[in-house]
């Protein structure tokens, strides 16, 4: 059985009680905490930045998985790394020099990820896949939590898993982000997903820790 990582997105947590939300995640079966950074330019929404990441870093015992939905992410890589990011994912659509940006993330001591929007084909990974630690397939258009899952993400996951195998990148993590629920988690895992991000499904549930455990159980 392949290992599965659940990465709850704090975008959907209670911001008035972010400390206790992070403590809850520390006690949960989630291995990563997903941090969505939005700049209001690359995506039509603004979320939060360095001070919030630094505050989370002070209490989190899990890997901080930072998803940058921002223009010119290369200008901020080292600052995100210093603020506590362990995984940094930039968008393919925001990076004209994506190969250089991947090296920059690695030089900062982080795992390097590249994300693609629903309208971007997985084939854009072809010439960078050997260098990547993580590939993030967006299963909603980025910018907001609580959107409906786009089923084509399952097909893209399969195609990407085949591409990674062909390229010999056996350690590549395939992460799926947006609209993940128990209705699609098993299909995504079977298609080749290694990391499932879940925001509203976890935080809007009565018992978030139990919901995280339930999502993880699709790998059993
Ligand atoms: C969307 C973000 C997601 C979001 C997921 O732009 O990248 O990480 O928080 O939220 P849900 O799980 O509610 O779709
Ligand atoms: Zn995200």
PDB file of C-alpha atoms and ligand atoms in Angstrom:
ATOM      1  CA  UNK A   1       0.000   0.000   0.000  1.00  0.00           C
ATOM      2  CA  UNK A   2       1.264   3.470  -0.925  1.00  0.00           C
ATOM      3  CA  UNK A   3       1.553   6.019   1.832  1.00  0.00           C
ATOM      4  CA  UNK A   4      -1.108   8.750   1.847  1.00  0.00           C
ATOM      5  CA  UNK A   5      -0.708  12.204   3.385  1.00  0.00           C
ATOM      6  CA  UNK A   6      -3.680  14.316   4.432  1.00  0.00           C
ATOM      7  CA  UNK A   7      -3.007  18.065   4.332  1.00  0.00           C
ATOM      8  CA  UNK A   8      -5.842  20.078   5.905  1.00  0.00           C
ATOM      9  CA  UNK A   9      -5.996  23.632   4.548  1.00  0.00           C
ATOM     10  CA  UNK A  10      -6.146  26.274   7.274  1.00  0.00           C
ATOM     11  CA  UNK A  11      -7.868  28.586   4.791  1.00  0.00           C
ATOM     12  CA  UNK A  12     -11.069  26.965   6.076  1.00  0.00           C
ATOM     13  CA  UNK A  13     -10.223  27.109   9.787  1.00  0.00           C
ATOM     14  CA  UNK A  14     -11.554  29.508  12.430  1.00  0.00           C
ATOM     15  CA  UNK A  15      -9.142  32.458  12.183  1.00  0.00           C
ATOM     16  CA  UNK A  16     -10.197  33.784  15.568  1.00  0.00           C
ATOM     17  CA  UNK A  17      -8.881  30.553  17.076  1.00  0.00           C
ATOM     18  CA  UNK A  18      -6.057  29.639  14.739  1.00  0.00           C
ATOM     19  CA  UNK A  19      -3.828  28.475  17.635  1.00  0.00           C
ATOM     20  CA  UNK A  20      -6.308  25.892  18.870  1.00  0.00           C
ATOM     21  CA  UNK A  21      -7.026  24.816  15.281  1.00  0.00           C
ATOM     22  CA  UNK A  22      -3.308  24.114  14.774  1.00  0.00           C
ATOM     23  CA  UNK A  23      -3.153  22.237  18.110  1.00  0.00           C
ATOM     24  CA  UNK A  24      -6.067  20.115  16.913  1.00  0.00           C
ATOM     25  CA  UNK A  25      -4.167  19.359  13.674  1.00  0.00           C
ATOM     26  CA  UNK A  26      -1.045  18.496  15.716  1.00  0.00           C
ATOM     27  CA  UNK A  27      -3.090  15.816  17.469  1.00  0.00           C
ATOM     28  CA  UNK A  28      -4.688  14.557  14.256  1.00  0.00           C
ATOM     29  CA  UNK A  29      -3.598  11.956  11.690  1.00  0.00           C
ATOM     30  CA  UNK A  30      -2.694  14.713   9.216  1.00  0.00           C
ATOM     31  CA  UNK A  31       1.019  14.737   8.358  1.00  0.00           C
ATOM     32  CA  UNK A  32       1.016  18.118   6.649  1.00  0.00           C
ATOM     33  CA  UNK A  33      -0.710  21.468   7.151  1.00  0.00           C
ATOM     34  CA  UNK A  34      -1.602  23.228   3.895  1.00  0.00           C
ATOM     35  CA  UNK A  35      -1.157  27.013   3.836  1.00  0.00           C
ATOM     36  CA  UNK A  36      -2.819  28.893   0.955  1.00  0.00           C
ATOM     37  CA  UNK A  37      -1.206  32.221   0.123  1.00  0.00           C
ATOM     38  CA  UNK A  38      -3.187  34.395  -2.334  1.00  0.00           C
ATOM     39  CA  UNK A  39      -2.185  37.803  -3.658  1.00  0.00           C
ATOM     40  CA  UNK A  40      -5.371  39.117  -5.279  1.00  0.00           C
ATOM     41  CA  UNK A  41      -3.533  39.243  -8.645  1.00  0.00           C
ATOM     42  CA  UNK A  42      -2.796  35.656  -9.674  1.00  0.00           C
ATOM     43  CA  UNK A  43      -6.126  34.677  -8.102  1.00  0.00           C
ATOM     44  CA  UNK A  44      -9.163  36.872  -7.370  1.00  0.00           C
ATOM     45  CA  UNK A  45      -8.803  36.640  -3.593  1.00  0.00           C
ATOM     46  CA  UNK A  46      -6.370  37.669  -0.837  1.00  0.00           C
ATOM     47  CA  UNK A  47      -5.683  35.337   2.074  1.00  0.00           C
ATOM     48  CA  UNK A  48      -2.705  35.840   4.403  1.00  0.00           C
ATOM     49  CA  UNK A  49       1.077  36.072   4.361  1.00  0.00           C
ATOM     50  CA  UNK A  50       4.264  35.869   6.416  1.00  0.00           C
ATOM     51  CA  UNK A  51       3.038  36.868   9.915  1.00  0.00           C
ATOM     52  CA  UNK A  52       0.336  34.192   9.862  1.00  0.00           C
ATOM     53  CA  UNK A  53       2.762  31.532   8.586  1.00  0.00           C
ATOM     54  CA  UNK A  54       5.296  32.494  11.284  1.00  0.00           C
ATOM     55  CA  UNK A  55       2.616  32.246  13.985  1.00  0.00           C
ATOM     56  CA  UNK A  56       1.517  28.800  12.750  1.00  0.00           C
ATOM     57  CA  UNK A  57       5.155  27.684  12.593  1.00  0.00           C
ATOM     58  CA  UNK A  58       5.599  28.488  16.299  1.00  0.00           C
ATOM     59  CA  UNK A  59       3.003  25.897  17.357  1.00  0.00           C
ATOM     60  CA  UNK A  60       2.773  23.412  14.480  1.00  0.00           C
ATOM     61  CA  UNK A  61       4.467  20.028  14.800  1.00  0.00           C
ATOM     62  CA  UNK A  62       3.517  19.043  11.236  1.00  0.00           C
ATOM     63  CA  UNK A  63       5.134  19.809   7.887  1.00  0.00           C
ATOM     64  CA  UNK A  64       4.060  23.232   6.607  1.00  0.00           C
ATOM     65  CA  UNK A  65       3.025  22.858   2.973  1.00  0.00           C
ATOM     66  CA  UNK A  66       2.869  26.331   1.449  1.00  0.00           C
ATOM     67  CA  UNK A  67       0.863  26.817  -1.752  1.00  0.00           C
ATOM     68  CA  UNK A  68       1.730  30.129  -3.389  1.00  0.00           C
ATOM     69  CA  UNK A  69      -1.083  31.465  -5.565  1.00  0.00           C
ATOM     70  CA  UNK A  70       0.875  34.617  -6.287  1.00  0.00           C
ATOM     71  CA  UNK A  71       2.607  36.388  -9.171  1.00  0.00           C
ATOM     72  CA  UNK A  72       6.416  36.521  -9.120  1.00  0.00           C
ATOM     73  CA  UNK A  73       6.770  33.855  -6.391  1.00  0.00           C
ATOM     74  CA  UNK A  74      10.551  33.734  -7.002  1.00  0.00           C
ATOM     75  CA  UNK A  75      10.859  37.061  -5.130  1.00  0.00           C
ATOM     76  CA  UNK A  76       9.575  35.529  -1.883  1.00  0.00           C
ATOM     77  CA  UNK A  77      10.965  31.962  -1.726  1.00  0.00           C
ATOM     78  CA  UNK A  78      13.668  32.553   0.884  1.00  0.00           C
ATOM     79  CA  UNK A  79      11.303  34.583   3.092  1.00  0.00           C
ATOM     80  CA  UNK A  80       8.728  31.767   3.044  1.00  0.00           C
ATOM     81  CA  UNK A  81      11.452  29.246   3.873  1.00  0.00           C
ATOM     82  CA  UNK A  82      12.617  31.376   6.823  1.00  0.00           C
ATOM     83  CA  UNK A  83       9.002  31.745   7.990  1.00  0.00           C
ATOM     84  CA  UNK A  84       8.731  27.953   8.357  1.00  0.00           C
ATOM     85  CA  UNK A  85       7.716  26.490   4.991  1.00  0.00           C
ATOM     86  CA  UNK A  86       9.019  22.944   4.393  1.00  0.00           C
ATOM     87  CA  UNK A  87       7.264  22.421   1.057  1.00  0.00           C
ATOM     88  CA  UNK A  88       6.896  25.365  -1.327  1.00  0.00           C
ATOM     89  CA  UNK A  89       4.643  25.059  -4.362  1.00  0.00           C
ATOM     90  CA  UNK A  90       4.499  27.715  -7.073  1.00  0.00           C
ATOM     91  CA  UNK A  91       2.102  27.845  -9.996  1.00  0.00           C
ATOM     92  CA  UNK A  92       3.361  26.845 -13.431  1.00  0.00           C
ATOM     93  CA  UNK A  93       1.167  29.634 -14.862  1.00  0.00           C
ATOM     94  CA  UNK A  94       2.950  32.254 -12.723  1.00  0.00           C
ATOM     95  CA  UNK A  95       6.529  31.185 -13.543  1.00  0.00           C
ATOM     96  CA  UNK A  96       8.135  31.992 -16.890  1.00  0.00           C
ATOM     97  CA  UNK A  97      11.413  30.567 -15.517  1.00  0.00           C
ATOM     98  CA  UNK A  98       9.954  27.639 -13.647  1.00  0.00           C
ATOM     99  CA  UNK A  99      13.128  25.511 -13.841  1.00  0.00           C
ATOM    100  CA  UNK A 100      15.102  28.255 -12.092  1.00  0.00           C
ATOM    101  CA  UNK A 101      12.372  28.724  -9.490  1.00  0.00           C
ATOM    102  CA  UNK A 102      12.444  24.990  -8.650  1.00  0.00           C
ATOM    103  CA  UNK A 103      16.203  25.213  -8.020  1.00  0.00           C
ATOM    104  CA  UNK A 104      15.655  28.305  -5.877  1.00  0.00           C
ATOM    105  CA  UNK A 105      13.163  26.420  -3.670  1.00  0.00           C
ATOM    106  CA  UNK A 106      15.608  23.524  -3.267  1.00  0.00           C
ATOM    107  CA  UNK A 107      18.475  25.904  -2.489  1.00  0.00           C
ATOM    108  CA  UNK A 108      16.287  27.355   0.288  1.00  0.00           C
ATOM    109  CA  UNK A 109      16.207  23.849   1.830  1.00  0.00           C
ATOM    110  CA  UNK A 110      12.585  23.067   0.950  1.00  0.00           C
ATOM    111  CA  UNK A 111      10.811  20.455  -1.137  1.00  0.00           C
ATOM    112  CA  UNK A 112       9.921  21.963  -4.516  1.00  0.00           C
ATOM    113  CA  UNK A 113       6.407  21.769  -5.924  1.00  0.00           C
ATOM    114  CA  UNK A 114       4.744  23.089  -9.067  1.00  0.00           C
ATOM    115  CA  UNK A 115       0.955  23.433  -9.315  1.00  0.00           C
ATOM    116  CA  UNK A 116      -1.240  23.459 -12.405  1.00  0.00           C
ATOM    117  CA  UNK A 117      -4.702  24.997 -12.818  1.00  0.00           C
ATOM    118  CA  UNK A 118      -7.633  22.880 -14.094  1.00  0.00           C
ATOM    119  CA  UNK A 119      -7.172  24.301 -17.619  1.00  0.00           C
ATOM    120  CA  UNK A 120      -3.451  23.481 -17.798  1.00  0.00           C
ATOM    121  CA  UNK A 121      -2.536  20.041 -19.221  1.00  0.00           C
ATOM    122  CA  UNK A 122      -0.296  17.690 -17.214  1.00  0.00           C
ATOM    123  CA  UNK A 123       2.012  17.558 -20.244  1.00  0.00           C
ATOM    124  CA  UNK A 124       3.608  20.841 -19.094  1.00  0.00           C
ATOM    125  CA  UNK A 125       5.397  18.754 -16.444  1.00  0.00           C
ATOM    126  CA  UNK A 126       7.258  16.755 -19.117  1.00  0.00           C
ATOM    127  CA  UNK A 127      10.567  18.648 -18.969  1.00  0.00           C
ATOM    128  CA  UNK A 128      10.633  19.429 -15.239  1.00  0.00           C
ATOM    129  CA  UNK A 129       9.296  16.205 -13.751  1.00  0.00           C
ATOM    130  CA  UNK A 130      12.744  14.784 -13.000  1.00  0.00           C
ATOM    131  CA  UNK A 131      13.562  17.860 -10.883  1.00  0.00           C
ATOM    132  CA  UNK A 132      10.317  18.007  -8.935  1.00  0.00           C
ATOM    133  CA  UNK A 133       9.582  16.797  -5.407  1.00  0.00           C
ATOM    134  CA  UNK A 134       5.872  17.488  -5.762  1.00  0.00           C
ATOM    135  CA  UNK A 135       3.296  18.152  -8.478  1.00  0.00           C
ATOM    136  CA  UNK A 136       0.010  19.730  -7.419  1.00  0.00           C
ATOM    137  CA  UNK A 137      -3.058  19.215  -9.578  1.00  0.00           C
ATOM    138  CA  UNK A 138      -5.751  21.793  -8.848  1.00  0.00           C
ATOM    139  CA  UNK A 139      -9.174  20.158  -8.808  1.00  0.00           C
ATOM    140  CA  UNK A 140     -10.925  23.553  -8.557  1.00  0.00           C
ATOM    141  CA  UNK A 141      -9.965  26.922 -10.005  1.00  0.00           C
ATOM    142  CA  UNK A 142      -7.694  28.415  -7.337  1.00  0.00           C
ATOM    143  CA  UNK A 143      -8.805  31.324  -5.187  1.00  0.00           C
ATOM    144  CA  UNK A 144     -11.503  30.019  -2.902  1.00  0.00           C
ATOM    145  CA  UNK A 145     -12.255  27.166  -0.551  1.00  0.00           C
ATOM    146  CA  UNK A 146     -15.523  25.267  -0.643  1.00  0.00           C
ATOM    147  CA  UNK A 147     -15.811  24.830  -4.424  1.00  0.00           C
ATOM    148  CA  UNK A 148     -17.051  21.806  -6.312  1.00  0.00           C
ATOM    149  CA  UNK A 149     -14.510  19.124  -7.336  1.00  0.00           C
ATOM    150  CA  UNK A 150     -13.716  18.980 -11.074  1.00  0.00           C
ATOM    151  CA  UNK A 151     -13.722  15.217 -11.895  1.00  0.00           C
ATOM    152  CA  UNK A 152     -11.169  15.528 -14.726  1.00  0.00           C
ATOM    153  CA  UNK A 153      -8.546  15.845 -11.955  1.00  0.00           C
ATOM    154  CA  UNK A 154      -8.755  12.051 -11.545  1.00  0.00           C
ATOM    155  CA  UNK A 155      -7.813  11.516 -15.176  1.00  0.00           C
ATOM    156  CA  UNK A 156      -4.987  14.071 -14.847  1.00  0.00           C
ATOM    157  CA  UNK A 157      -3.691  12.254 -11.749  1.00  0.00           C
ATOM    158  CA  UNK A 158      -3.491   8.963 -13.668  1.00  0.00           C
ATOM    159  CA  UNK A 159      -1.690  10.595 -16.598  1.00  0.00           C
ATOM    160  CA  UNK A 160       0.774  12.297 -14.267  1.00  0.00           C
ATOM    161  CA  UNK A 161       1.474   9.093 -12.325  1.00  0.00           C
ATOM    162  CA  UNK A 162       2.299   7.382 -15.646  1.00  0.00           C
ATOM    163  CA  UNK A 163       4.546  10.276 -16.658  1.00  0.00           C
ATOM    164  CA  UNK A 164       6.412  10.161 -13.331  1.00  0.00           C
ATOM    165  CA  UNK A 165       6.942   6.392 -13.630  1.00  0.00           C
ATOM    166  CA  UNK A 166       8.226   6.793 -17.192  1.00  0.00           C
ATOM    167  CA  UNK A 167      10.615   9.563 -16.120  1.00  0.00           C
ATOM    168  CA  UNK A 168      11.871   7.389 -13.264  1.00  0.00           C
ATOM    169  CA  UNK A 169      10.848   9.891 -10.571  1.00  0.00           C
ATOM    170  CA  UNK A 170       9.573   7.327  -8.088  1.00  0.00           C
ATOM    171  CA  UNK A 171       9.638   9.741  -5.152  1.00  0.00           C
ATOM    172  CA  UNK A 172       7.455  12.404  -6.816  1.00  0.00           C
ATOM    173  CA  UNK A 173       4.459  13.288  -4.644  1.00  0.00           C
ATOM    174  CA  UNK A 174       1.225  13.983  -6.486  1.00  0.00           C
ATOM    175  CA  UNK A 175      -0.965  16.373  -4.501  1.00  0.00           C
ATOM    176  CA  UNK A 176      -4.620  17.130  -5.230  1.00  0.00           C
ATOM    177  CA  UNK A 177      -6.181  20.359  -4.037  1.00  0.00           C
ATOM    178  CA  UNK A 178      -9.790  21.530  -4.113  1.00  0.00           C
ATOM    179  CA  UNK A 179     -13.154  19.985  -3.365  1.00  0.00           C
ATOM    180  CA  UNK A 180     -11.668  16.833  -1.832  1.00  0.00           C
ATOM    181  CA  UNK A 181     -14.261  14.825   0.133  1.00  0.00           C
ATOM    182  CA  UNK A 182     -15.023  11.178   0.877  1.00  0.00           C
ATOM    183  CA  UNK A 183     -16.870  11.151  -2.467  1.00  0.00           C
ATOM    184  CA  UNK A 184     -13.583  11.369  -4.418  1.00  0.00           C
ATOM    185  CA  UNK A 185     -10.715  10.576  -1.988  1.00  0.00           C
ATOM    186  CA  UNK A 186     -10.572   6.832  -2.761  1.00  0.00           C
ATOM    187  CA  UNK A 187     -10.658   7.425  -6.539  1.00  0.00           C
ATOM    188  CA  UNK A 188      -7.869   9.992  -6.230  1.00  0.00           C
ATOM    189  CA  UNK A 189      -5.715   7.666  -4.133  1.00  0.00           C
ATOM    190  CA  UNK A 190      -6.241   4.814  -6.584  1.00  0.00           C
ATOM    191  CA  UNK A 191      -5.389   7.117  -9.501  1.00  0.00           C
ATOM    192  CA  UNK A 192      -2.009   7.827  -7.880  1.00  0.00           C
ATOM    193  CA  UNK A 193      -2.483  10.721  -5.443  1.00  0.00           C
ATOM    194  CA  UNK A 194      -0.003  10.849  -2.544  1.00  0.00           C
ATOM    195  CA  UNK A 195      -1.261  14.003  -0.800  1.00  0.00           C
ATOM    196  CA  UNK A 196      -4.877  15.087  -0.422  1.00  0.00           C
ATOM    197  CA  UNK A 197      -5.575  18.688   0.587  1.00  0.00           C
ATOM    198  CA  UNK A 198      -8.923  19.220   2.300  1.00  0.00           C
ATOM    199  CA  UNK A 199     -10.221  22.519   3.635  1.00  0.00           C
ATOM    200  CA  UNK A 200     -13.954  22.874   4.109  1.00  0.00           C
ATOM    201  CA  UNK A 201     -14.588  19.116   4.256  1.00  0.00           C
ATOM    202  CA  UNK A 202     -12.383  18.904   7.356  1.00  0.00           C
ATOM    203  CA  UNK A 203     -13.130  22.187   9.130  1.00  0.00           C
ATOM    204  CA  UNK A 204     -16.885  22.297   8.456  1.00  0.00           C
ATOM    205  CA  UNK A 205     -17.303  18.775   9.811  1.00  0.00           C
ATOM    206  CA  UNK A 206     -18.496  18.108  13.375  1.00  0.00           C
ATOM    207  CA  UNK A 207     -15.321  16.240  14.279  1.00  0.00           C
ATOM    208  CA  UNK A 208     -12.368  17.387  12.128  1.00  0.00           C
ATOM    209  CA  UNK A 209      -9.954  14.826  13.615  1.00  0.00           C
ATOM    210  CA  UNK A 210     -12.346  11.991  12.776  1.00  0.00           C
ATOM    211  CA  UNK A 211     -12.819  13.417   9.261  1.00  0.00           C
ATOM    212  CA  UNK A 212      -9.037  13.476   8.729  1.00  0.00           C
ATOM    213  CA  UNK A 213      -8.815   9.849   9.906  1.00  0.00           C
ATOM    214  CA  UNK A 214     -11.665   8.927   7.563  1.00  0.00           C
ATOM    215  CA  UNK A 215      -9.894  10.506   4.580  1.00  0.00           C
ATOM    216  CA  UNK A 216      -6.692   8.674   5.488  1.00  0.00           C
ATOM    217  CA  UNK A 217      -8.561   5.364   5.684  1.00  0.00           C
ATOM    218  CA  UNK A 218      -9.002   5.270   1.879  1.00  0.00           C
ATOM    219  CA  UNK A 219      -5.376   4.107   1.740  1.00  0.00           C
ATOM    220  CA  UNK A 220      -6.137   0.967   3.783  1.00  0.00           C
TER     221      UNK A 220
HETATM  222  C1  LIG B   1      -8.019  26.866  -3.311  1.00  0.00           C
HETATM  223  C2  LIG B   1      -6.960  26.439  -2.332  1.00  0.00           C
HETATM  224  C3  LIG B   1      -7.318  25.203  -1.608  1.00  0.00           C
HETATM  225  C4  LIG B   1      -8.519  25.322  -0.713  1.00  0.00           C
HETATM  226  C5  LIG B   1      -9.162  23.982  -0.638  1.00  0.00           C
HETATM  227  O1  LIG B   1      -7.550  27.901  -4.094  1.00  0.00           O
HETATM  228  O2  LIG B   1      -5.747  26.193  -2.999  1.00  0.00           O
HETATM  229  O3  LIG B   1      -6.214  24.693  -0.872  1.00  0.00           O
HETATM  230  O4  LIG B   1      -8.200  25.775   0.577  1.00  0.00           O
HETATM  231  O5  LIG B   1     -10.368  24.125   0.001  1.00  0.00           O
HETATM  232  P1  LIG B   1     -11.544  23.066  -0.181  1.00  0.00           P
HETATM  233  O6  LIG B   1     -11.044  21.761   0.327  1.00  0.00           O
HETATM  234  O7  LIG B   1     -12.631  23.652   0.672  1.00  0.00           O
HETATM  235  O8  LIG B   1     -11.885  23.032  -1.634  1.00  0.00           O
HETATM  236 ZN1  LIG B   2      -4.114  25.099  -1.831  1.00  0.00          ZN
END
